[in-house]
Amino acid sequence: MKILAIMGSPRKNGDNAEIVGSFIEGAKSAGHEIDVCHVYDMKFKGCIGCMACTEGKVDICIHNDDFNKMYQTIVDADCILFSTPVYFGHMTGPLKTFIDRFYTFLQEDYTLKHIPGKKFITVVTSGAPENMFCESVTGFFKTWFGEFMKMEHVGSLIAGDLTKNGTIKEKTKVLQKAEELGKSL
Ligand SMILES: Cc1cc2nc3c(=O)[nH]c(=O)nc-3n(C[C@H](O)[C@H](O)[C@H](O)COP(=O)(O)O)c2cc1C
């Protein structure tokens, strides 16, 4: 299976990176192919709601930028992993801006192309205990990618408090869970 990991944290050695790293180890050992994309490394603009994509006036988007370059990788992925720290109660801004560009997958009659049927995984970390913010951010992904975009949510990894107060035991637990999830796909 082709897995695309979309990394929404600016920190390449942070909590998300560590959890996704364990997931990738597991997924690779099960023979899956992984692409990783760091949204903070990409140059792309926000959706301006011009509707050129849904009206079929352009192939992908009027912004000819790094999102458009990623388009085919998104289309080809069997499974997309979204990973983000909680920033002020939400996913990070660049990840949200990246996700807004998924509007290109909507057609004029509001049916979707390329996305329905894909699997997706969410990874959300926070400074506060995980039940404070991680679940509501995960809920966003479940609503929009699960219910609206008709993807199948096959795994959720959440972790709070890892950096400051988290114990080694809690960290080991989430890293093991991540690796097992990767192996199980
Ligand atoms: C700008 C900013 C905003 C944050 N907002 C929150 C927040 O609203 N709630 C929370 O629990 N943690 C918040 N945090 C802490 C991060 O979510 C937490 O440290 C996370 O695990 C970092 O993940 P990373 O190491 O993968 O970047 C914030 C951190 C930053 C830098």
mmCIF file of N, CA and C in Angstrom, residues 61-130:
data_model
loop_
_atom_site.group_PDB
_atom_site.id
_atom_site.type_symbol
_atom_site.label_atom_id
_atom_site.label_comp_id
_atom_site.label_asym_id
_atom_site.label_seq_id
_atom_site.Cartn_x
_atom_site.Cartn_y
_atom_site.Cartn_z
ATOM 1 N N CYS A 61 -5.453 23.678 -9.586
ATOM 2 C CA CYS A 61 -5.717 24.913 -8.839
ATOM 3 C C CYS A 61 -5.033 26.058 -9.566
ATOM 4 N N ILE A 62 -5.605 27.264 -9.453
ATOM 5 C CA ILE A 62 -4.967 28.409 -10.124
ATOM 6 C C ILE A 62 -3.596 28.733 -9.511
ATOM 7 N N HIS A 63 -3.396 28.347 -8.237
ATOM 8 C CA HIS A 63 -2.088 28.568 -7.616
ATOM 9 C C HIS A 63 -1.142 27.471 -8.097
ATOM 10 N N ASN A 64 -0.194 27.826 -8.912
ATOM 11 C CA ASN A 64 0.707 26.797 -9.407
ATOM 12 C C ASN A 64 1.902 26.694 -8.462
ATOM 13 N N ASP A 65 1.698 25.965 -7.380
ATOM 14 C CA ASP A 65 2.695 25.956 -6.311
ATOM 15 C C ASP A 65 2.956 24.537 -5.817
ATOM 16 N N ASP A 66 3.542 24.415 -4.624
ATOM 17 C CA ASP A 66 3.944 23.089 -4.140
ATOM 18 C C ASP A 66 2.745 22.180 -3.835
ATOM 19 N N PHE A 67 1.572 22.751 -3.557
ATOM 20 C CA PHE A 67 0.411 21.862 -3.380
ATOM 21 C C PHE A 67 0.120 21.151 -4.701
ATOM 22 N N ASN A 68 0.126 21.920 -5.780
ATOM 23 C CA ASN A 68 -0.153 21.316 -7.092
ATOM 24 C C ASN A 68 0.867 20.221 -7.422
ATOM 25 N N LYS A 69 2.127 20.460 -6.992
ATOM 26 C CA LYS A 69 3.157 19.440 -7.256
ATOM 27 C C LYS A 69 2.880 18.159 -6.468
ATOM 28 N N MET A 70 2.240 18.309 -5.306
ATOM 29 C CA MET A 70 1.933 17.143 -4.446
ATOM 30 C C MET A 70 0.669 16.417 -4.890
ATOM 31 N N TYR A 71 -0.109 17.064 -5.743
ATOM 32 C CA TYR A 71 -1.456 16.570 -6.080
ATOM 33 C C TYR A 71 -1.453 15.086 -6.469
ATOM 34 N N GLN A 72 -0.564 14.718 -7.388
ATOM 35 C CA GLN A 72 -0.577 13.340 -7.881
ATOM 36 C C GLN A 72 -0.198 12.345 -6.782
ATOM 37 N N THR A 73 0.689 12.761 -5.874
ATOM 38 C CA THR A 73 1.063 11.878 -4.759
ATOM 39 C C THR A 73 -0.150 11.639 -3.865
ATOM 40 N N ILE A 74 -0.954 12.685 -3.678
ATOM 41 C CA ILE A 74 -2.186 12.535 -2.873
ATOM 42 C C ILE A 74 -3.141 11.580 -3.585
ATOM 43 N N VAL A 75 -3.303 11.801 -4.880
ATOM 44 C CA VAL A 75 -4.226 10.958 -5.660
ATOM 45 C C VAL A 75 -3.776 9.496 -5.607
ATOM 46 N N ASP A 76 -2.468 9.268 -5.699
ATOM 47 C CA ASP A 76 -1.948 7.895 -5.767
ATOM 48 C C ASP A 76 -1.932 7.181 -4.416
ATOM 49 N N ALA A 77 -2.028 7.933 -3.321
ATOM 50 C CA ALA A 77 -1.914 7.301 -1.992
ATOM 51 C C ALA A 77 -3.152 6.442 -1.689
ATOM 52 N N ASP A 78 -2.889 5.279 -1.090
ATOM 53 C CA ASP A 78 -4.005 4.445 -0.619
ATOM 54 C C ASP A 78 -4.402 4.868 0.782
ATOM 55 N N CYS A 79 -3.450 5.456 1.482
ATOM 56 C CA CYS A 79 -3.685 5.841 2.879
ATOM 57 C C CYS A 79 -2.958 7.160 3.144
ATOM 58 N N ILE A 80 -3.648 8.099 3.783
ATOM 59 C CA ILE A 80 -3.019 9.381 4.116
ATOM 60 C C ILE A 80 -2.969 9.526 5.638
ATOM 61 N N LEU A 81 -1.789 9.849 6.133
ATOM 62 C CA LEU A 81 -1.638 10.107 7.568
ATOM 63 C C LEU A 81 -1.529 11.618 7.761
ATOM 64 N N PHE A 82 -2.364 12.156 8.628
ATOM 65 C CA PHE A 82 -2.294 13.580 8.964
ATOM 66 C C PHE A 82 -1.726 13.681 10.377
ATOM 67 N N SER A 83 -0.686 14.480 10.525
ATOM 68 C CA SER A 83 -0.038 14.568 11.825
ATOM 69 C C SER A 83 0.096 16.035 12.240
ATOM 70 N N THR A 84 -0.315 16.351 13.463
ATOM 71 C CA THR A 84 -0.215 17.757 13.889
ATOM 72 C C THR A 84 -0.110 17.903 15.403
ATOM 73 N N PRO A 85 0.669 18.879 15.853
ATOM 74 C CA PRO A 85 0.562 19.267 17.260
ATOM 75 C C PRO A 85 -0.675 20.152 17.410
ATOM 76 N N VAL A 86 -1.184 20.280 18.614
ATOM 77 C CA VAL A 86 -2.272 21.230 18.863
ATOM 78 C C VAL A 86 -1.648 22.612 19.035
ATOM 79 N N TYR A 87 -2.093 23.562 18.214
ATOM 80 C CA TYR A 87 -1.685 24.966 18.366
ATOM 81 C C TYR A 87 -2.939 25.778 18.661
ATOM 82 N N PHE A 88 -3.017 26.356 19.825
ATOM 83 C CA PHE A 88 -4.184 27.142 20.248
ATOM 84 C C PHE A 88 -5.506 26.410 19.951
ATOM 85 N N GLY A 89 -5.512 25.164 20.357
ATOM 86 C CA GLY A 89 -6.747 24.371 20.283
ATOM 87 C C GLY A 89 -7.045 23.735 18.949
ATOM 88 N N HIS A 90 -6.183 23.943 17.940
ATOM 89 C CA HIS A 90 -6.468 23.408 16.602
ATOM 90 C C HIS A 90 -5.230 22.729 16.036
ATOM 91 N N MET A 91 -5.363 22.268 14.788
ATOM 92 C CA MET A 91 -4.173 21.825 14.066
ATOM 93 C C MET A 91 -3.340 23.074 13.738
ATOM 94 N N THR A 92 -2.114 22.897 13.274
ATOM 95 C CA THR A 92 -1.288 24.071 12.945
ATOM 96 C C THR A 92 -1.864 24.788 11.706
ATOM 97 N N GLY A 93 -1.612 26.085 11.632
ATOM 98 C CA GLY A 93 -2.143 26.893 10.531
ATOM 99 C C GLY A 93 -1.731 26.385 9.149
ATOM 100 N N PRO A 94 -0.445 26.127 8.922
ATOM 101 C CA PRO A 94 -0.051 25.649 7.594
ATOM 102 C C PRO A 94 -0.740 24.339 7.193
ATOM 103 N N LEU A 95 -0.948 23.448 8.165
ATOM 104 C CA LEU A 95 -1.640 22.198 7.812
ATOM 105 C C LEU A 95 -3.081 22.483 7.401
ATOM 106 N N LYS A 96 -3.736 23.405 8.131
ATOM 107 C CA LYS A 96 -5.126 23.745 7.783
ATOM 108 C C LYS A 96 -5.176 24.373 6.388
ATOM 109 N N THR A 97 -4.201 25.245 6.095
ATOM 110 C CA THR A 97 -4.153 25.888 4.771
ATOM 111 C C THR A 97 -3.948 24.837 3.677
ATOM 112 N N PHE A 98 -3.100 23.866 3.983
ATOM 113 C CA PHE A 98 -2.849 22.772 3.032
ATOM 114 C C PHE A 98 -4.148 21.996 2.789
ATOM 115 N N ILE A 99 -4.846 21.702 3.890
ATOM 116 C CA ILE A 99 -6.081 20.922 3.780
ATOM 117 C C ILE A 99 -7.169 21.691 3.019
ATOM 118 N N ASP A 100 -7.222 23.005 3.189
ATOM 119 C CA ASP A 100 -8.217 23.792 2.435
ATOM 120 C C ASP A 100 -8.066 23.576 0.929
ATOM 121 N N ARG A 101 -6.849 23.306 0.503
ATOM 122 C CA ARG A 101 -6.611 23.104 -0.935
ATOM 123 C C ARG A 101 -7.200 21.782 -1.433
ATOM 124 N N PHE A 102 -7.660 20.926 -0.508
ATOM 125 C CA PHE A 102 -8.346 19.695 -0.926
ATOM 126 C C PHE A 102 -9.682 20.024 -1.601
ATOM 127 N N TYR A 103 -10.044 21.304 -1.606
ATOM 128 C CA TYR A 103 -11.273 21.718 -2.308
ATOM 129 C C TYR A 103 -11.234 21.283 -3.768
ATOM 130 N N THR A 104 -10.026 21.164 -4.303
ATOM 131 C CA THR A 104 -9.878 20.746 -5.697
ATOM 132 C C THR A 104 -10.474 19.363 -5.961
ATOM 133 N N PHE A 105 -10.677 18.581 -4.900
ATOM 134 C CA PHE A 105 -11.248 17.245 -5.094
ATOM 135 C C PHE A 105 -12.777 17.269 -5.133
ATOM 136 N N LEU A 106 -13.341 18.465 -4.897
ATOM 137 C CA LEU A 106 -14.801 18.614 -4.970
ATOM 138 C C LEU A 106 -15.216 18.985 -6.384
ATOM 139 N N GLN A 107 -16.307 18.395 -6.830
ATOM 140 C CA GLN A 107 -16.803 18.729 -8.166
ATOM 141 C C GLN A 107 -18.023 19.640 -8.031
ATOM 142 N N GLU A 108 -18.455 20.168 -9.176
ATOM 143 C CA GLU A 108 -19.510 21.185 -9.142
ATOM 144 C C GLU A 108 -20.778 20.691 -8.450
ATOM 145 N N ASP A 109 -21.053 19.387 -8.586
ATOM 146 C CA ASP A 109 -22.266 18.848 -7.954
ATOM 147 C C ASP A 109 -21.982 18.343 -6.530
ATOM 148 N N TYR A 110 -20.862 18.758 -5.995
ATOM 149 C CA TYR A 110 -20.424 18.408 -4.636
ATOM 150 C C TYR A 110 -20.082 16.928 -4.461
ATOM 151 N N THR A 111 -19.982 16.186 -5.552
ATOM 152 C CA THR A 111 -19.425 14.843 -5.416
ATOM 153 C C THR A 111 -17.904 14.996 -5.399
ATOM 154 N N LEU A 112 -17.252 13.959 -4.931
ATOM 155 C CA LEU A 112 -15.801 14.055 -4.748
ATOM 156 C C LEU A 112 -15.066 13.162 -5.725
ATOM 157 N N LYS A 113 -13.912 13.603 -6.156
ATOM 158 C CA LYS A 113 -13.092 12.730 -6.999
ATOM 159 C C LYS A 113 -11.805 12.343 -6.264
ATOM 160 N N HIS A 114 -11.302 11.172 -6.548
ATOM 161 C CA HIS A 114 -10.006 10.645 -6.087
ATOM 162 C C HIS A 114 -9.904 10.307 -4.592
ATOM 163 N N ILE A 115 -10.657 10.965 -3.738
ATOM 164 C CA ILE A 115 -10.436 10.824 -2.300
ATOM 165 C C ILE A 115 -11.285 9.719 -1.638
ATOM 166 N N PRO A 116 -12.572 9.601 -1.954
ATOM 167 C CA PRO A 116 -13.383 8.602 -1.260
ATOM 168 C C PRO A 116 -12.791 7.195 -1.376
ATOM 169 N N GLY A 117 -12.860 6.468 -0.269
ATOM 170 C CA GLY A 117 -12.372 5.082 -0.255
ATOM 171 C C GLY A 117 -10.947 4.955 0.252
ATOM 172 N N LYS A 118 -10.201 6.071 0.271
ATOM 173 C CA LYS A 118 -8.845 5.977 0.817
ATOM 174 C C LYS A 118 -8.928 5.796 2.327
ATOM 175 N N LYS A 119 -7.873 5.231 2.884
ATOM 176 C CA LYS A 119 -7.792 5.117 4.339
ATOM 177 C C LYS A 119 -7.112 6.383 4.882
ATOM 178 N N PHE A 120 -7.371 6.707 6.150
ATOM 179 C CA PHE A 120 -6.596 7.790 6.757
ATOM 180 C C PHE A 120 -6.326 7.514 8.231
ATOM 181 N N ILE A 121 -5.221 8.120 8.663
ATOM 182 C CA ILE A 121 -4.739 7.960 10.041
ATOM 183 C C ILE A 121 -4.510 9.355 10.602
ATOM 184 N N THR A 122 -4.786 9.537 11.877
ATOM 185 C CA THR A 122 -4.529 10.840 12.487
ATOM 186 C C THR A 122 -3.529 10.692 13.640
ATOM 187 N N VAL A 123 -2.637 11.655 13.723
ATOM 188 C CA VAL A 123 -1.686 11.728 14.832
ATOM 189 C C VAL A 123 -1.789 13.140 15.393
ATOM 190 N N VAL A 124 -2.166 13.261 16.653
ATOM 191 C CA VAL A 124 -2.327 14.591 17.258
ATOM 192 C C VAL A 124 -1.644 14.594 18.624
ATOM 193 N N THR A 125 -0.789 15.581 18.848
ATOM 194 C CA THR A 125 -0.128 15.688 20.146
ATOM 195 C C THR A 125 -0.391 17.069 20.744
ATOM 196 N N SER A 126 -0.299 17.144 22.062
ATOM 197 C CA SER A 126 -0.543 18.432 22.729
ATOM 198 C C SER A 126 0.345 18.560 23.961
ATOM 199 N N GLY A 127 0.465 19.781 24.434
ATOM 200 C CA GLY A 127 1.211 20.006 25.674
ATOM 201 C C GLY A 127 0.367 19.583 26.863
ATOM 202 N N ALA A 128 -0.932 19.821 26.784
ATOM 203 C CA ALA A 128 -1.858 19.458 27.864
ATOM 204 C C ALA A 128 -2.167 17.964 27.787
ATOM 205 N N PRO A 129 -2.749 17.408 28.847
ATOM 206 C CA PRO A 129 -3.146 16.004 28.763
ATOM 207 C C PRO A 129 -4.031 15.764 27.540
ATOM 208 N N GLU A 130 -3.910 14.570 26.975
ATOM 209 C CA GLU A 130 -4.497 14.318 25.641
ATOM 210 C C GLU A 130 -6.012 14.504 25.564
#
